[in-house]
Short mmCIF file of C-alpha atoms and ligand atoms in Angstrom, two decimals:
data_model
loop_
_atom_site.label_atom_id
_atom_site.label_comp_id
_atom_site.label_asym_id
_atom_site.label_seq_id
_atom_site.Cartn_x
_atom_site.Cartn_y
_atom_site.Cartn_z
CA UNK A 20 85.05 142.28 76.72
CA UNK A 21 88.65 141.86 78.87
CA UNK A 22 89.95 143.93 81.20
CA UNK A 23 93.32 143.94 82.87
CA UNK A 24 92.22 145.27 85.83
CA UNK A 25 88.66 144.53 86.70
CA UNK A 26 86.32 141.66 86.63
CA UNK A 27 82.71 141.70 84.62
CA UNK A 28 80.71 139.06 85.36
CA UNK A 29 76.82 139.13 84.12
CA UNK A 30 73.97 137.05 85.56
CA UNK A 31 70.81 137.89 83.77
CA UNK A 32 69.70 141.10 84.62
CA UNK A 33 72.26 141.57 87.42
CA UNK A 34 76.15 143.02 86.44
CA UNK A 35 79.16 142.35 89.16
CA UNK A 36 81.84 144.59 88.37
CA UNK A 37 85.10 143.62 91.02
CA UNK A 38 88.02 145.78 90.83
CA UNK A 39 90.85 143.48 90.79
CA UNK A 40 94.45 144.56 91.73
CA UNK A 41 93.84 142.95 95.60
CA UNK A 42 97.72 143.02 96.02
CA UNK A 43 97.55 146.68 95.96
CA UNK A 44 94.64 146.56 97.92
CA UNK A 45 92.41 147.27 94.71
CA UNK A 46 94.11 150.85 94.57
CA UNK A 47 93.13 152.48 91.27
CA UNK A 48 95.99 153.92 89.09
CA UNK A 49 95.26 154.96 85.09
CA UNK A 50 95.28 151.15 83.60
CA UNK A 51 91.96 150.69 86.50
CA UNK A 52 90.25 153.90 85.59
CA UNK A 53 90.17 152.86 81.94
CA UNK A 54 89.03 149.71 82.73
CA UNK A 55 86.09 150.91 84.72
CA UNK A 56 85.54 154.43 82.04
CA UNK A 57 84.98 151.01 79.42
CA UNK A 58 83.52 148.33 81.31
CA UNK A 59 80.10 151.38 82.52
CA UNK A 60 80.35 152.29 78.32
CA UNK A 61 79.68 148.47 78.05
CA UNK A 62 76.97 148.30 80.71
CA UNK A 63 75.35 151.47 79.46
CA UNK A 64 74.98 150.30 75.71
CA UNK A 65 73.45 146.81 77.20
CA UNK A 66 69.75 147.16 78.31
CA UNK A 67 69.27 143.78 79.52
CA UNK A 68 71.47 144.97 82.80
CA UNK A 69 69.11 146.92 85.07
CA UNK A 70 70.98 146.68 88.21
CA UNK A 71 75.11 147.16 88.94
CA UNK A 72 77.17 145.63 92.41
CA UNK A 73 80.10 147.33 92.47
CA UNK A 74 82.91 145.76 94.45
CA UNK A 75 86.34 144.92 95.44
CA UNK A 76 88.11 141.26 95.25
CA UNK A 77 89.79 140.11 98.13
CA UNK A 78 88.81 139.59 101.58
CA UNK A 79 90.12 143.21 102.97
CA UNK A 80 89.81 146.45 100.72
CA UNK A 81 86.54 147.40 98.21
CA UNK A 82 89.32 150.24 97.01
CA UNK A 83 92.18 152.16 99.47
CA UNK A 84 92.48 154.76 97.21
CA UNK A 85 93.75 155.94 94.13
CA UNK A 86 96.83 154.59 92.98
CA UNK A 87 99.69 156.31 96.15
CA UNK A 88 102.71 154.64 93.92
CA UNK A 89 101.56 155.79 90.30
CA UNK A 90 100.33 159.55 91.63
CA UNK A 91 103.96 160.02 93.82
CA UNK A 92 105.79 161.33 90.68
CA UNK A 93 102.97 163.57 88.63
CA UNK A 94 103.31 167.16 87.94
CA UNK A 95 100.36 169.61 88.10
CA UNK A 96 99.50 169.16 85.19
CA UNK A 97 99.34 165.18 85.00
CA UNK A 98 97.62 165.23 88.35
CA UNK A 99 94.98 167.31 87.00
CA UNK A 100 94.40 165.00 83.99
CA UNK A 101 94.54 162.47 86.37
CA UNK A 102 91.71 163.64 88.64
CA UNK A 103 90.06 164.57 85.59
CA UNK A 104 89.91 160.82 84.47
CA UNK A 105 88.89 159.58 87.87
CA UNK A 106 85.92 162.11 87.73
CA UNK A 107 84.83 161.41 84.30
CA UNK A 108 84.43 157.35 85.78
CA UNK A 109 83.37 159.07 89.07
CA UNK A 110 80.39 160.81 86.50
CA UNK A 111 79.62 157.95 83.83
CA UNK A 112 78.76 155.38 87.42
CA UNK A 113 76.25 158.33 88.56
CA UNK A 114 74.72 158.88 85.65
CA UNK A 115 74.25 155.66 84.57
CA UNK A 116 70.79 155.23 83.90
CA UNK A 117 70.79 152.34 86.03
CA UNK A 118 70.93 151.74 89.83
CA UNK A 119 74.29 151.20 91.33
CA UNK A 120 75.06 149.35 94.68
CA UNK A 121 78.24 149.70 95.87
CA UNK A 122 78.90 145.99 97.81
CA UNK A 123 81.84 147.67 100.21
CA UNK A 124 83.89 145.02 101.33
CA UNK A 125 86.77 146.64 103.47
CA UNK A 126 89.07 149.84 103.19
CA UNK A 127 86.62 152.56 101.50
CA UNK A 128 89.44 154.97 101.45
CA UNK A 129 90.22 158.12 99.29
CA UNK A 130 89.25 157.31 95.57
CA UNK A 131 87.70 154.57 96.84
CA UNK A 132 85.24 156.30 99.28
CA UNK A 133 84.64 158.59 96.37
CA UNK A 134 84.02 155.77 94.18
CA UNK A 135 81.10 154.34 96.79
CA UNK A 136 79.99 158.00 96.94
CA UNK A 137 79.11 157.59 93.18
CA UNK A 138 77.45 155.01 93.49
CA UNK A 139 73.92 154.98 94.50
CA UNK A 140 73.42 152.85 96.96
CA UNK A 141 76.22 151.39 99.76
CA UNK A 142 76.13 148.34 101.26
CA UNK A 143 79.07 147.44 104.08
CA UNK A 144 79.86 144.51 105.34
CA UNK A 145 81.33 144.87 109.11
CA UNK A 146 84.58 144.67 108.19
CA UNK A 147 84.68 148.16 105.99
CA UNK A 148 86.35 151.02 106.87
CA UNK A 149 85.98 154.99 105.29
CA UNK A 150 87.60 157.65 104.97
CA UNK A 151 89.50 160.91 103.04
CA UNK A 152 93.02 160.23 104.04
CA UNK A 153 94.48 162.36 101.01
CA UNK A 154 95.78 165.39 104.18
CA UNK A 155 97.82 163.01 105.55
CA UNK A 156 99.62 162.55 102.28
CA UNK A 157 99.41 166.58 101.56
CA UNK A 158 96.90 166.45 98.65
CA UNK A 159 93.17 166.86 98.81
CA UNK A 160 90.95 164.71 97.16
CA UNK A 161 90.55 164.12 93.63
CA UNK A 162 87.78 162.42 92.55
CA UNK A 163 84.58 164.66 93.79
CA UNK A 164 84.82 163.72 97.51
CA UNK A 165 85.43 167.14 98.43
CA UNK A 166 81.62 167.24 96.58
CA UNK A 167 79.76 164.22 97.04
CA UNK A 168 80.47 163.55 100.29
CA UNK A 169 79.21 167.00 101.79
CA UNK A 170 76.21 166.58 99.77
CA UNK A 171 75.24 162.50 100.87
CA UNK A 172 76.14 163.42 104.59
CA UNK A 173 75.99 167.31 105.30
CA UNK A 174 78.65 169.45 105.21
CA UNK A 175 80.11 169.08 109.49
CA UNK A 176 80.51 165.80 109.20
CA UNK A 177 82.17 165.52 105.67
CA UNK A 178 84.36 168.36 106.93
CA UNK A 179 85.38 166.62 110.36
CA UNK A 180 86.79 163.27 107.95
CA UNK A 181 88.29 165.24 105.01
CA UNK A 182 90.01 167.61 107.55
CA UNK A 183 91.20 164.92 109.97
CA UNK A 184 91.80 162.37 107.35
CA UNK A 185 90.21 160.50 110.42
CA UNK A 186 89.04 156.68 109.05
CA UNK A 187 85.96 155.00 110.25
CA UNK A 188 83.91 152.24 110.66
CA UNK A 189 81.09 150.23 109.31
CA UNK A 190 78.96 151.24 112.18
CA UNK A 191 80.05 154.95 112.38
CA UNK A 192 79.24 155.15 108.76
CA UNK A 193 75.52 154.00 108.63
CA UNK A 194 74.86 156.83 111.88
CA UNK A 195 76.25 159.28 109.75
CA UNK A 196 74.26 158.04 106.64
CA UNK A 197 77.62 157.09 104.59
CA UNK A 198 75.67 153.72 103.72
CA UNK A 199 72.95 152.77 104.07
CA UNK A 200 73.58 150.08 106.20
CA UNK A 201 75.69 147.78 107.25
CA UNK A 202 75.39 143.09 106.71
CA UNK A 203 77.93 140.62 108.38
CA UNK A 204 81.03 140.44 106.06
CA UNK A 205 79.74 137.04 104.37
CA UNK A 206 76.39 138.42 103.91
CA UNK A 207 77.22 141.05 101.83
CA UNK A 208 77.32 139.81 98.03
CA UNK A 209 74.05 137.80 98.90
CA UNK A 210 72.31 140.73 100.69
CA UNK A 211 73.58 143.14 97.18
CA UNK A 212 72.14 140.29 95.10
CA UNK A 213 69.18 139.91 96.98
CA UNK A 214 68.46 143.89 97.06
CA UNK A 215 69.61 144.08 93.40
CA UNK A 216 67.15 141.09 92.14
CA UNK A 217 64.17 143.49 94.26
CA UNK A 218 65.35 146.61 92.01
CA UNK A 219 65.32 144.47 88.52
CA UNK A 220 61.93 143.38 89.22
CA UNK A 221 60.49 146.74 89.49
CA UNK A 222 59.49 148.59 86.24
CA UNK A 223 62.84 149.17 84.57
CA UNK A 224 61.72 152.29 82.40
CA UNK A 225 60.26 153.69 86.14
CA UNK A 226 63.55 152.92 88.34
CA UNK A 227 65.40 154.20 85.13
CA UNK A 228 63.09 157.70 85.76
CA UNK A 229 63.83 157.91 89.62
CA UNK A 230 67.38 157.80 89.29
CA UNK A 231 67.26 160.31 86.76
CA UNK A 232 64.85 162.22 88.46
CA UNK A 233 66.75 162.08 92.13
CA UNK A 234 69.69 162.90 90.54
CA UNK A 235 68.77 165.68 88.33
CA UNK A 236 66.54 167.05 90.65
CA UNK A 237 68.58 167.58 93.63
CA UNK A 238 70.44 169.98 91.62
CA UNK A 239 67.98 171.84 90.49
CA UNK A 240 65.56 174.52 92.95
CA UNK A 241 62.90 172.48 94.89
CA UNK A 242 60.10 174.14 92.15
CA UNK A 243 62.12 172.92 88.43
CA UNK A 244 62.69 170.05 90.38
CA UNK A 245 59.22 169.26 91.22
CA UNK A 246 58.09 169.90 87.44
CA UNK A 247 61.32 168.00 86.34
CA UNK A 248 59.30 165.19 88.06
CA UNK A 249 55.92 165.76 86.82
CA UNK A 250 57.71 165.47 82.97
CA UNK A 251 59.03 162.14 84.12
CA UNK A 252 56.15 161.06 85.84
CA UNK A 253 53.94 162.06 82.33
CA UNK A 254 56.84 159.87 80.23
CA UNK A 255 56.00 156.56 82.21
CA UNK A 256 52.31 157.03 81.00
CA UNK A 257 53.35 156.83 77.53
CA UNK A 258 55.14 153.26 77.89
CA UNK A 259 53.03 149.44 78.39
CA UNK A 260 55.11 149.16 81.67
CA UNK A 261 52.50 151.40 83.58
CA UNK A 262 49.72 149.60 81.78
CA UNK A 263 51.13 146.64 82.92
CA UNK A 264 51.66 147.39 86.21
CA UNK A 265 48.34 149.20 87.27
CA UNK A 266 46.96 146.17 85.44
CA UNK A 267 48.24 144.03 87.32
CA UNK A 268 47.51 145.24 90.40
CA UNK A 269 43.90 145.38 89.67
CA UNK A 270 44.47 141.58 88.35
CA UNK A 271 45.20 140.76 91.61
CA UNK A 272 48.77 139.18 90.46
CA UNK A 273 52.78 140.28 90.07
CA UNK A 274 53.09 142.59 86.99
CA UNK A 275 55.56 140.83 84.29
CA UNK A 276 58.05 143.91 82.85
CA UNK A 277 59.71 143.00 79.55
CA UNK A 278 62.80 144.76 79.07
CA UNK A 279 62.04 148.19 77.47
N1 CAA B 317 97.99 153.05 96.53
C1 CAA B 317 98.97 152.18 96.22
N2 CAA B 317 99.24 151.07 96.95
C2 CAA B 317 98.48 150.86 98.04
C3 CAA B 317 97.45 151.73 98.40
C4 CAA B 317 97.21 152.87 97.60
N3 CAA B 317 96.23 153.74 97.85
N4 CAA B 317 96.88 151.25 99.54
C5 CAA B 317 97.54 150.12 99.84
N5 CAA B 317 98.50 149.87 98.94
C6 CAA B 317 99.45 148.75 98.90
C7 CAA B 317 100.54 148.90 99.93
O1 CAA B 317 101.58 149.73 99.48
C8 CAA B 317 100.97 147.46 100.12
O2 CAA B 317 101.82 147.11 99.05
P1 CAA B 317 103.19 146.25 99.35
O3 CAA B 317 102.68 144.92 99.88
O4 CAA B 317 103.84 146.15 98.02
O5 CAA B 317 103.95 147.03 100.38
C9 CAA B 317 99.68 146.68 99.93
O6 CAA B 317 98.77 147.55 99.26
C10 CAA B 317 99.04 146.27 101.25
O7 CAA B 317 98.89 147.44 102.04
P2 CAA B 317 99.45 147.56 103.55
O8 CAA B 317 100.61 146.64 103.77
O9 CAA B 317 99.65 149.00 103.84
O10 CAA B 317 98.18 146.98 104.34
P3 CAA B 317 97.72 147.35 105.83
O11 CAA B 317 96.64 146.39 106.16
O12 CAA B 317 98.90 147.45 106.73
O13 CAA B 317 97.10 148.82 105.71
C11 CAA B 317 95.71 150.54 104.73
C12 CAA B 317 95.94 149.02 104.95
C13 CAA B 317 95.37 151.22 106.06
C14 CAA B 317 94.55 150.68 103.76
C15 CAA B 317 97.02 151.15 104.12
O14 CAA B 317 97.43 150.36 103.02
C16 CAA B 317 96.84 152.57 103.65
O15 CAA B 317 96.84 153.49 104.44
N6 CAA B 317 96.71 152.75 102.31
C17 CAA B 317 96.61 154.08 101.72
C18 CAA B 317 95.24 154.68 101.93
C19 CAA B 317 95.19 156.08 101.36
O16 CAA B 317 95.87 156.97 101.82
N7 CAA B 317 94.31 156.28 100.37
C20 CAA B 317 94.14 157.58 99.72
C21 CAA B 317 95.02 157.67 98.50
S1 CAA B 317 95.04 159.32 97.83
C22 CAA B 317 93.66 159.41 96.88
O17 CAA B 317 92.84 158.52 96.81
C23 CAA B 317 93.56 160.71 96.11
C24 CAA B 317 92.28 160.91 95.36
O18 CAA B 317 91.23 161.22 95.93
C25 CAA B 317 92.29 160.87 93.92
#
């Protein structure tokens, strides 16, 4: 499929997705969103993908935000539409029933800190930066950070960078638990392919479960939740991938998971 604004590239089970607009800094205006809203409709109708790196080209920004230039002129009611868009990409990269790693590659900033909020995993190289600028331009932001981020990293220290608009680095992030940690900047597409090969070799029906399961469960009360996972748990049983597995770990060798 071609995009005008993004890159797809597929290597067995792994998917690279690269936001490409790096004179702009990868900002994402309407043409980007689209791009992305068709490019996850494309991964999610493809089961052979079981893992997704997310990231931005260039040497110096995964995403600086949504699009400053395209947003300066909207009216309410084309700014809600807009957010609207950004979170319905913002949702279908969540609940994609496969993992996502965000690979973040530089300026993290507005939408684009809300996009690596979606994702499930974050990976930064040194270089990276984060942060909710959108005060310093008047507006708040627009694409669930005002949500996710409170949730991944507790509510004081999401309020302390949406209310300063303060940016931060690599470092600062991973000791707030913003990523999960943080590679040297030329290590970082090998250390998301490395992590995502890991992922794809697990049961893909069972990391298919815990993402649902995680993600489902956290909003539910701790007791759904926990039954929410004993339903899930009772689904893998009814699928060869757990015979498989237990089988071969009594067999003494690596299991072998077809695609489901
Ligand atoms: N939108 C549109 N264009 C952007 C952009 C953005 N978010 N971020 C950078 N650019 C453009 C710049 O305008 C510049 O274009 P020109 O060369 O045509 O002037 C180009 O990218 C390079 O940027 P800079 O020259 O500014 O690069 P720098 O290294 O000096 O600074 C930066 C980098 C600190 C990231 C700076 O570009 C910056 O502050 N960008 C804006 C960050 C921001 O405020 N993001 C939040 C946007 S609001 C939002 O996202 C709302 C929401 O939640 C939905």
């Amino acid at each position: 499929m071609d995009y005008e604004t993004i890159l797809f590239e597929k290597d067995g089970a792994i998917a690279t997705v690269t936001i490409n607009r790096p004179k702009v800094l990868n900002a994402l205006n309407r043409a980007t969103l689209e791009d992305l809203d068709r490019c996850f409709q494309a991964i999610a109708d493809d089961p052979a993908i079981r893992v997704v790196i997310l990231t931005g080209a260039g040497e110096k920004s995964f995403v600086a935000g949504a699009d400053i230039a395209y947003m300066q002129h909207l009216n309410p009611l084309q700014a809600r539409e807009f957010a609207t868009l950004g979170q319905k990409v913002m949702n279908a990269i969540e609940q994609l029933d496969r993992p996502v790693i965000a690979a973040v590659n530089g300026f993290a900033l507005g939408g684009g800190c809300e996009l690596a909020l979606a994702c499930d995993i974050r990976i930064a190289g040194e270089n990276a930066r984060f942060g909710q600028p959108e005060v310093g331009l008047g507006v708040i932001p627009g694409f669930a950070g005002t949500q996710r981020l409170p949730r991944l990293i507790g509510k004081g220290y999401a309020c302390e960078l949406l209310f300063s608009g303060d940016i931060i680095d690599a470092g600062e992030a991973a000791r707030i638990g913003l990523v999960n940690r943080t590679v040297p900047r030329e290590q970082l597409m090998s250390s998301c392919r490395e992590m995502a090969g890991r992922i794809a070799a697990r049961g893909p029906i069972a990391v298919r479960l815990c993402k649902d399961a995680v993600n489902n469960g956290i909003e539910m009360d701790l007791g759904r939740a926990c039954r929410y996972e004993a339903d899930l748990f009772a689904m893998c049983f009814s699928s060869p991938q757990q015979q498989e597995g237990m089988k071969a770990f009594t067999e003494k060798r690596p299991p072998l998971f077809d695609s489901d």
